[in-house]
Every structure is written in structure tokens, then in C-alpha cells.
Amino acid sequence: MSWVKIFPLTIAAGGDGKQSGFTKISNELGNLYTVISTLFSVTGHMHTGVDQDGPVIPIAGGGTGAITAAGALAALGGAPLASPSFTGILAIAGQIQFPATQNPSSDPNVLDDYEEGTFTPSLNFSGGTTGITYNNRSGRYVKIGNLVHVSININLSSKGTSTGNANISGLPFVTNSIDNTGTIAGYYHEMVGLTSPPMASAGGGNASLILSFSTTTYWLYLSDGYFLNDSVFNFAFTYTL
Amino acid sequence: MLEKSVTIGQIEVLELGQIQVRTDTKIIEDGIEISKSYHRHVLCPADSLVDEDAKVIAIANAVWTPEVISAYKASIETK
């Protein structure tokens, strides 16, 4: 059983000459029950009581004690508040839950989504994947609003026979068309001829990254010739939707 | 009793016809969900639909008209 304590509650017990103090308190707690029922949905059912600290509402009936606001909070005796606002600090007991399906907002000051999960990255050379096999490959993502952060691990057992520029496909979300150039943070080995750590950019409109590297004067696409059969690269990349 | 449930939890079709698919894996014990995880992938117009869920295939076949595929490829080539 869980308890909800309501402070302060002022009751003028027996002051009207018609109700005893006990009856008056019971009636006031009954009214409070009605108010709470209007404000919240409660798992289980409620009944009222008083303990040494003041009035309480025990939640019984096999409930877990969770009280959640079912959508908009209702003002006392008034219409629902579609967008409750807080002028001070909003204290959260450790968790903020977003819906499984995003409720998108066009307001740049609104955080409207959080999600984490996995995806399966794939290496290709100009789209070709003939003979490419892996010792291991894995991807994880965290999406915060329209920002997606991915971490990718690719460990080849064969680079296959396809030729061309290296891309990594399989990102969890489609990239947008601007501001998607980034630097790979991570490590690589069993690759040949590189004059800088690999870089990645997302061209936009698809779920792929284009790999490249820098020279002293320019940059070059990272093509199949720079890979070995046991190439490994682990990195993280952040892009926007 | 523990049960594992793997379902397509979300299918999103974007403006250019790309389809974002979320696969939900849930572990259920005695009817109560005790764990949930997501795995995502993206299908772009004209991508292979081999091994895709029947609902995803149906949506892709409906959305990926020749016009949509052409427009998508043109969009990618301009980037």
C-alpha cells in the first residue's frame, strides 16, 4: 500500500454547529478525494484517513501506488490545463518518459523525443558488398530530439571483391541534407596508406556515411584499396535529422 | 513464465519515400513487460525488400511508385 500525503489541509472542525468534528473531517477528506480523482488517475482505489502527520490518502486494491497525470492536468474546479507551466524547478524522481512514438514539436525550445537502441552497420564499396564478411559488427544509437549519436564497430573477416568508395550503411535514421560532415572519433587498425584518421560525412537523404581521409593538401575518399581483409574500425558519429 | 516478443513497433514513411522501421523486442514475465529494446533500420526507395516484414513490404510496394523512386534518386544525386 502506498500513501499520498496532502499538506497543508485546514479544517475548522465542528465550527458550524451542525457536524461533529469527526464528521467534518471525514467530509473534508471526501471532498479532497474528489479533487485528487479529478487531477490524477490512480492505480487501485483510494480511501482516506489520518495519521500522525495529518491527512493521508492510502492507495489500496492491489495497486502499485503509482499516480500519474493522464494527459493534461485539471485545474481545481476548472478546465483542463493543456500546457501546465512551472516557474520554478521541476523535480523529477529520476526518470522522464517520452512516448514510444514521437510527439513532434516545431518549437526549437521543446525537447520532444528520446530513444536508444541498436542497428546493424554494413560496409560497402560504391554500393557493392560482394564477399564482405565480418568477425563482428554492431551499432548503437541515442536519439535526443533531432540529434542522433551513433557508435559503430566493424571488424572485417574479408573485405570481399567489390571496388569503389567506402560507405557505411544501416544508420538508424535518415540523415538530413545539411550540416552532416563530421569527424570520426575512435580507432582503426589493419588499414593501409592512410595519411590521417578516417573521417565520415553524411550526404543527406539516406542512412549512409561516406568515409574519407585527409592528405597534406586535400582529402580523398577512403576506397577499397585502403582496407585489408581484417580491417577494424570503431567510431562514433553525430548527425541531425 | 518468460516470453520474448519481436514485433515491428513503428514504420515511418518520410517525404522522399524512405521508410524507417523500428523492431521492438520485449521480454514478458507472467504477462508483465520487464524489458524492452529497439533495433532500427532504414529502407530507401528501390532498396531490396528481401527478409522484410510483410507490413513493411506492403507499405514499400504502395509508396515506391516509379515516380517516387525517380524523385528520390534525383534528390540523392543533387547532394
PDB file of C-alpha atoms in Angstrom, chain B residues 4-7 11 19 21 25 28 33 38 48 51-52 55 62 72 79:
ATOM      1  CA  LYS B   4      10.105 -12.970 -25.929  1.00  0.00           C
ATOM      2  CA  SER B   5       8.122 -10.855 -28.337  1.00  0.00           C
ATOM      3  CA  VAL B   6       9.641  -9.383 -31.510  1.00  0.00           C
ATOM      4  CA  THR B   7       7.351  -7.086 -33.445  1.00  0.00           C
ATOM      5  CA  ILE B  11       7.006   2.193 -39.608  1.00  0.00           C
ATOM      6  CA  ILE B  19      10.952   4.043 -44.716  1.00  0.00           C
ATOM      7  CA  VAL B  21      11.491   0.704 -39.391  1.00  0.00           C
ATOM      8  CA  THR B  25      11.901  -6.748 -28.676  1.00  0.00           C
ATOM      9  CA  ILE B  28       7.453 -10.511 -20.768  1.00  0.00           C
ATOM     10  CA  GLU B  33       6.759  -6.401 -19.615  1.00  0.00           C
ATOM     11  CA  TYR B  38      14.699  -1.270 -30.100  1.00  0.00           C
ATOM     12  CA  SER B  48      15.821  -4.741 -51.610  1.00  0.00           C
ATOM     13  CA  ASP B  51      13.652 -10.599 -45.413  1.00  0.00           C
ATOM     14  CA  GLU B  52      11.494  -7.586 -44.599  1.00  0.00           C
ATOM     15  CA  LYS B  55       3.711  -4.988 -43.470  1.00  0.00           C
ATOM     16  CA  ALA B  62       2.441   1.053 -52.169  1.00  0.00           C
ATOM     17  CA  TYR B  72      14.422  10.035 -54.676  1.00  0.00           C
ATOM     18  CA  LYS B  79      23.561  16.212 -52.900  1.00  0.00           C
TER      19      LYS B  79
END
